[in-house]
Structures are given as structure tokens and as C-alpha cells.
Coordinates of C-alpha atoms in Angstrom, one line a residue:
X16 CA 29.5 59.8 66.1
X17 CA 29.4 63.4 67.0
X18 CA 26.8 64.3 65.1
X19 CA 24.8 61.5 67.6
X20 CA 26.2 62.4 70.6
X21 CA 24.8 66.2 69.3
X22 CA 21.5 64.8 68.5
X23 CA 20.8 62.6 71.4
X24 CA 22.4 65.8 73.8
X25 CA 19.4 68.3 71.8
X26 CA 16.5 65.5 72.0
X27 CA 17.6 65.0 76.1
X28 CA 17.6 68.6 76.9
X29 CA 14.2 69.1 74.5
X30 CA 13.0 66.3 76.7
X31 CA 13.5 67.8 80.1
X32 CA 12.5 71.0 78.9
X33 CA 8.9 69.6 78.3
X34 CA 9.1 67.8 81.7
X35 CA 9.5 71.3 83.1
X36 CA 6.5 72.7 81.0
X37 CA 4.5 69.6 82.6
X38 CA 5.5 69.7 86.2
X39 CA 4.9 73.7 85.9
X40 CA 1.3 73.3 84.4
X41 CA 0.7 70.4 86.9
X42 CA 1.7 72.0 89.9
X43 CA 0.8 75.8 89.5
X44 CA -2.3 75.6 89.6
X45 CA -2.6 73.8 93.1
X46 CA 0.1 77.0 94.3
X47 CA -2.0 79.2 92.9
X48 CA -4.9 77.8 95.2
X49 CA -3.3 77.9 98.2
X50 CA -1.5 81.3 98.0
X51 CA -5.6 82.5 97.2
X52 CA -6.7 80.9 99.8
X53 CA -4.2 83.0 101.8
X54 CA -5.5 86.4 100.4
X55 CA -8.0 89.0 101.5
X56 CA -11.2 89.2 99.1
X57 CA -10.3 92.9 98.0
X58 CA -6.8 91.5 96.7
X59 CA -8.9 90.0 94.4
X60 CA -10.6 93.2 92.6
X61 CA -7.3 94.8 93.8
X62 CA -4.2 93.3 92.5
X63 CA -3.7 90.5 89.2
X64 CA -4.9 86.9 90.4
X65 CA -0.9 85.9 89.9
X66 CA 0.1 88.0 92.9
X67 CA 1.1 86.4 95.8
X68 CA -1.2 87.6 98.6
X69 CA 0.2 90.8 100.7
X70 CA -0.7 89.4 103.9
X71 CA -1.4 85.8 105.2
X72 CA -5.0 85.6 106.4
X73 CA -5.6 82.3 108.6
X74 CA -9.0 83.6 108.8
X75 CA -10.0 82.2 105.4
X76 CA -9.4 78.8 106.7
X77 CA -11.9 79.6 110.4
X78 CA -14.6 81.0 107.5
X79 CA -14.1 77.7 105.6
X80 CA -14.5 75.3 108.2
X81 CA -17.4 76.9 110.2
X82 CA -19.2 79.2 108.6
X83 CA -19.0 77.5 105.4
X84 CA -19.9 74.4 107.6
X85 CA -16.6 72.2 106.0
X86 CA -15.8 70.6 109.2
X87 CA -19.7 68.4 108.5
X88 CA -18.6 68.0 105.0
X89 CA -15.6 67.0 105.6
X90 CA -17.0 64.4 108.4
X91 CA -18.9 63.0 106.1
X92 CA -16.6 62.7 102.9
X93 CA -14.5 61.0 105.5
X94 CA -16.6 58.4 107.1
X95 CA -18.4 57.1 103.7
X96 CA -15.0 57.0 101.8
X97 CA -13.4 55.2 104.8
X98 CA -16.1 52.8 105.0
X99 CA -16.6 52.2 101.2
X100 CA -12.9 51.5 101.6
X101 CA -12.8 48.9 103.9
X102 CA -15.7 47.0 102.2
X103 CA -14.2 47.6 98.5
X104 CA -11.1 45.6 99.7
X105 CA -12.5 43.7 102.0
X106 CA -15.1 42.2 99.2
X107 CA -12.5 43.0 96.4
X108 CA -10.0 41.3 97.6
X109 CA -11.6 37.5 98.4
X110 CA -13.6 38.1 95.8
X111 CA -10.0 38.3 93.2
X112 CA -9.3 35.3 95.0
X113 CA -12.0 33.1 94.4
X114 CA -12.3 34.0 91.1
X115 CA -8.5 33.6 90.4
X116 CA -7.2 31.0 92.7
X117 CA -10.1 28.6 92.9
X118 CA -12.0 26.2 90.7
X119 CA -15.6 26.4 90.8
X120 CA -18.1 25.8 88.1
X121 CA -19.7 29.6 87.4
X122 CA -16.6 31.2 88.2
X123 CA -15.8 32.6 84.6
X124 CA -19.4 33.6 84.0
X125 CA -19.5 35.7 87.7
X126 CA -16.1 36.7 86.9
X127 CA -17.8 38.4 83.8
X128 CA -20.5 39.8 85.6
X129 CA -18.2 41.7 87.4
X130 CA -16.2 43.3 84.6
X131 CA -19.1 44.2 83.0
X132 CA -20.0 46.8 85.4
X133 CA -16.8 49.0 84.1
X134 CA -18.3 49.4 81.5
X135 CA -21.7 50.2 82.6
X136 CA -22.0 54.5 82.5
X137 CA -22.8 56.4 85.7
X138 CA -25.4 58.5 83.7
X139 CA -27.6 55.3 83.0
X140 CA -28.1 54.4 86.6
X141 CA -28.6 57.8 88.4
X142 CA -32.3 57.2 88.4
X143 CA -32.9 53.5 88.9
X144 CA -31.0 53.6 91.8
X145 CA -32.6 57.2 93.4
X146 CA -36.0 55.3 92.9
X147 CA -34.5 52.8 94.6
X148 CA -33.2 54.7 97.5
X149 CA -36.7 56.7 97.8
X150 CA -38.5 53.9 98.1
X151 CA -36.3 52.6 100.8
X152 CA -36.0 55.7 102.8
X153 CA -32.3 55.7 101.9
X154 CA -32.2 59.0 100.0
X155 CA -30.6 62.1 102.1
X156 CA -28.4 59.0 104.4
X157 CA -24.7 58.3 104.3
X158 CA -25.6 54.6 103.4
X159 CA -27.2 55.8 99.5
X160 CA -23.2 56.6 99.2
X161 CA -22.0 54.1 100.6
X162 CA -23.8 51.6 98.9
X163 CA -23.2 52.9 95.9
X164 CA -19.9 53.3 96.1
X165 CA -19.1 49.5 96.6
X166 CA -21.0 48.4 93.6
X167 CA -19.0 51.0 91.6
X168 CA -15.6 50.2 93.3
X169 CA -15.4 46.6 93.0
X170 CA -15.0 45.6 89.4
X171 CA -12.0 47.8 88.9
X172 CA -10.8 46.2 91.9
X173 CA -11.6 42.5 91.2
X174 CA -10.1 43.4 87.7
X175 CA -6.7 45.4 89.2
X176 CA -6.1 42.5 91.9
X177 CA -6.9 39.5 89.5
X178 CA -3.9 40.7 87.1
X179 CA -1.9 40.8 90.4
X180 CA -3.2 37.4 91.6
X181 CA -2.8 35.6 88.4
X182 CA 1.0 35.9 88.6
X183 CA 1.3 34.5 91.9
X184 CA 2.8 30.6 91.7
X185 CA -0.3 28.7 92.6
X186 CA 2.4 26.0 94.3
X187 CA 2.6 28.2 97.7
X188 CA -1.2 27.1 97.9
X189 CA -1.0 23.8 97.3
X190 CA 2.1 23.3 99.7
X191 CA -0.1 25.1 102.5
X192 CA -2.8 22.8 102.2
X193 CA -0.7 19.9 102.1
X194 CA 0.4 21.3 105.2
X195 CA -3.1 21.8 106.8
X196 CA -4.3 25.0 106.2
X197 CA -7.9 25.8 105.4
X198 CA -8.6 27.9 102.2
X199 CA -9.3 31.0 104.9
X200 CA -5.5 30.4 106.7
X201 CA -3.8 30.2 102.8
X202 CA -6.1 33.8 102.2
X203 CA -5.7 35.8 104.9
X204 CA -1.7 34.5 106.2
X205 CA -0.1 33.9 102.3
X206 CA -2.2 35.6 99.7
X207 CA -3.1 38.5 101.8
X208 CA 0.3 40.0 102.5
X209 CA 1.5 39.1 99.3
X210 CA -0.9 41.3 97.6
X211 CA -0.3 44.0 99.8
X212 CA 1.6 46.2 96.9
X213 CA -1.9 45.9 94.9
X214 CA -4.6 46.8 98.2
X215 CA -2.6 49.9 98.5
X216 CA -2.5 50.8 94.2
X217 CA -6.5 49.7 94.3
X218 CA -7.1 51.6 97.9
X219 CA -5.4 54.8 96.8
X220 CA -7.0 54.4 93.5
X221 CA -10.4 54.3 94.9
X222 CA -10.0 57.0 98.0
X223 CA -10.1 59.5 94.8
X224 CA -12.4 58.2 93.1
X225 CA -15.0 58.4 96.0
X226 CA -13.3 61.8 97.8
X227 CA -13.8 63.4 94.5
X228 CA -17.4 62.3 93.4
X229 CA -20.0 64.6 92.7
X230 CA -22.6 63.0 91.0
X231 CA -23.5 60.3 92.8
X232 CA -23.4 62.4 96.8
X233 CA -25.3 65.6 94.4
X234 CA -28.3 63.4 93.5
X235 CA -28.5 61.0 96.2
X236 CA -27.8 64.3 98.9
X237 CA -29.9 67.4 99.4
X238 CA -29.8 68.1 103.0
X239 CA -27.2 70.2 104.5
X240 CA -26.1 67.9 107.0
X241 CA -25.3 65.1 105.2
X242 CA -23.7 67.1 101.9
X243 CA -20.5 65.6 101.3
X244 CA -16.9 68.1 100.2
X245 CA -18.0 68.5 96.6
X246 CA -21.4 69.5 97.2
X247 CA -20.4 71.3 100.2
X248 CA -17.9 73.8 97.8
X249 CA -21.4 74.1 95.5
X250 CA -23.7 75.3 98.5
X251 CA -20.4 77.2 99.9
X252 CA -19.7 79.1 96.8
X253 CA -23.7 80.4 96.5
X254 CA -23.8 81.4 100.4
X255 CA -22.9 84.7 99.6
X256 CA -24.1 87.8 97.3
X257 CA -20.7 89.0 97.5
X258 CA -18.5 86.3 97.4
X259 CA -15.7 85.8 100.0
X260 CA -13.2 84.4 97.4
X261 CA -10.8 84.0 100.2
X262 CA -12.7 81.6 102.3
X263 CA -13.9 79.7 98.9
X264 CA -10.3 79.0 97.9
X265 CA -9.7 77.8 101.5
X266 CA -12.8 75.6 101.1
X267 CA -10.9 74.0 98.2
X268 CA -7.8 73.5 99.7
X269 CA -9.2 71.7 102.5
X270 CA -10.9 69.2 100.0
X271 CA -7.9 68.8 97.6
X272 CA -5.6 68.4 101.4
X273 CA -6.4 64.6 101.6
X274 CA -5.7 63.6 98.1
X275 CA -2.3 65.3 98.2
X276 CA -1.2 64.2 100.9
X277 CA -1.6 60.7 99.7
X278 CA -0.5 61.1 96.8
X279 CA 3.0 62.3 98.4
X280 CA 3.3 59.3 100.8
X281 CA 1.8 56.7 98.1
X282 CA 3.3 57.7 95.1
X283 CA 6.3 55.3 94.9
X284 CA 4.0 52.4 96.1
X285 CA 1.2 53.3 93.6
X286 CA 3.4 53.6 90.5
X287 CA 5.1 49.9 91.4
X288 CA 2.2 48.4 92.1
X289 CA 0.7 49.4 88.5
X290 CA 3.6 48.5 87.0
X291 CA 4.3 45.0 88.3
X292 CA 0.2 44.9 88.1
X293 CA 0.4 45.3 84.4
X294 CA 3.6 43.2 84.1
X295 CA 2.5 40.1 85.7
X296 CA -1.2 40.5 84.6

């Protein structure tokens, strides 16, 4: 017995100690961005890029936003991922629905329509869909991203919400229509907020998937004024013949600010809905 209780005491403290290695190679690097963005660009050539900056200098941040021109990126990042949003689970969600809850003929064969696009690679339709947008004078406009970012979004949302829906008793339905409720009332005032856990896995899911994308905004996007983050931190990083590290780390920080911020306030929610995703799917 003491030879286990040893054993299990050496494998626990071998465990945490590779927790720490994890959390430290996780979170490290994100420090290390923010204390560079706090540095003067000599500290750079100056001093080891581990040292913590000498001085704090706001500045970097003022450079970021206006001369590197963040505050249009960052508009813009904002207003297509919102709106690509609200339409992924908008669509996504009564699309789940009807493909879960009711009984139509074709609904297996859309259903697998829809999953097939996961597995459709983002390489093979870069230039079907930029002769598409030429053509249509959509090339260069916030609606290239948008659209595109729907069509992307919603299979791995129809997919993540079915395996939420599909555990859900089909008798709340039933007694609701019994009851008198259209198929819109039994969506939108019982299905709706019980899905609620699984909007918020799929939404948060999705806000860094389109946040972070740089292929489809670098293709689709050329002019200045409609460049989204990612491209923004390409055009801001080539600005300059001597580079002002300084204001290039703050450029970063502003784009990774969103993403951590949710992912401090939506953690808990995100990891239950995955799991109780995954269990009742």
C-alpha cells in the first residue's frame, strides 16, 4: 500500500509539474507581447528580448491605432465578424432545427450537404469565389467577407448544435403543439433558450475563427480602407524601413485583445457546452 500511495504521490506531482510547463509555454508568450509592446524600439537592439521594458511607453499604443491606421482595421474586423455572427446563428441555428427536430422528405440528403462543406479545403475555393466576387463588383467590400464567412461558418455550426439538439426530449415539442403553438413559438420560446449553452460554444467558436482569418480578408481585400486586423499587422509591419517594434507589438496586442478577453469571460461556458455537446450528441 505504501509503495502506491508513493507511486500515485510521484505520478500526481509529475502531473502538475507538466501542467506548469504548459500553462508557462501557453501564457508567456502573450506576456512577452505585451511587456514589448510597452518598450522603446532601442530596448530592442539594447537589452535581451526577455527584459521587461525600462519604461512604460503608452505611445506605442497612439502609433498603433493611428498611424498604423488600427482603429479602420479594427472597425472593420469588428463589423464583418459581428455581422457574420448574427447570421451564422441566426441561419445555424433554425437550420439545426429543421434538420433535427422536424420530418421532411430531403432532410437527410440537405443535412449532408451541409456537412460536406467541413470537409471542403479553403485552398480549393480561393479562386472560384474571387472570380465570383470580381465579376460582381464585390471584391475590395466588407460583404466578399461577410459572405464568405457564413458559407464557412455554418456547417460546423449545423453539425455542433445538431449533437446538442438531438439530446433534447422531442416530448416538450409535441406537448407545445398540443397546446397551440406554431413550429416558430416551439423554436424561438422552448428550443431557443434551451440551446443557449451551445449558441454561446458555436458563437465563441466562430468569433475566432473569423477575428483571426487571413486568407480569405488577404485575397478578397487590397485596399487600405477596408484591410481587416490580420492584414492590417502585414501592411503595418512593412510601413517602415526601420521598424518601430514598439508600435508593431502594440498592433498585435490590440488584435489578440478581443479574443482574450472572451476567452476569460466564456471559458467555463465554452468548455460545458462542448462537453455536454459531445455527451448528449
Amino acid at each position: 500500500m505504501d509503495k502506491e500511495k508513493r507511486m500515485k504521490n510521484v505520478l500526481s506531482v509529475i502531473g502538475k509539474i507538466f501542467i506548469v510547463i504548459f500553462l508557462f509555454v501557453e501564457i508567456y508568450p502573450i506576456f512577452w507581447i505585451l511587456m514589448s509592446s510597452l518598450k522603446h524600439t532601442q530596448e530592442f537592439n539594447l537589452s535581451p528580448s526577455y527584459a521587461l521594458p525600462k519604461q512604460i511607453h503608452l505611445e506605442n499604443y497612439v502609433k498603433a491605432w493611428y498611424q498604423g491606421k488600427m482603429n479602420i482595421y479594427f472597425k472593420n474586423s469588428a463589423i464583418v465578424t459581428i455581422v457574420s455572427l448574427f447570421f451564422i446563428i441566426l441561419l445555424g441555428t433554425t437550420s439545426a432545427f429543421a434538420l433535427t427536430k422536424m420530418r421532411w422528405k430531403l432532410r437527410d440528403k440537405v443535412l449532408k450537404i451541409f456537412l460536406s462543406g467541413i470537409m471542403i479545403p479553403t485552398a480549393v475555393v480561393l479562386i472560384p469565389l474571387y472570380s465570383m466576387y470580381k465579376g460582381t463588383n464585390l471584391l475590395n467590400t466588407r460583404i466578399s467577407l461577410i459572405l464568405t464567412y457564413i458559407a464557412f461558418g455554418l456547417p460546423l455550426t449545423i453539425f455542433l448544435l445538431r449533437g446538442y439538439l438531438v439530446s433534447l426530449p422531442d416530448d416538450m415539442i409535441e406537448a407545445a403543439i398540443i397546446d397551440g403553438a406554431n413550429i416558430y413559438q416551439v423554436f424561438g420560446r422552448i428550443m431557443f433558450p434551451l440551446m443557449k449553452t451551445g449558441i454561446v460554444t458555436v458563437g465563441v467558436i466562430q468569433f475566432y475563427f473569423r477575428w483571426n482569418d487571413l486568407i480569405f480578408s488577404s485575397t478578397f481585400i487590397s485596399s487600405t480602407e477596408m484591410k481587416t486586423v490580420q492584414t492590417g499587422l502585414l501592411y503595418f509591419s512593412d510601413m517602415y524601413g526601420n521598424r518601430d517594434w514598439g508600435a508593431i507589438f502594440a498592433c498585435i496586442s490590440i488584435s489578440v485583445l478581443p479574443t482574450l478577453i472572451i476567452y476569460i469571460f466564456m471559458n467555463k461556458m465554452v468548455i460545458e457546452g462542448m462537453t455536454s455537446g459531445a455527451i448528449k450528441g
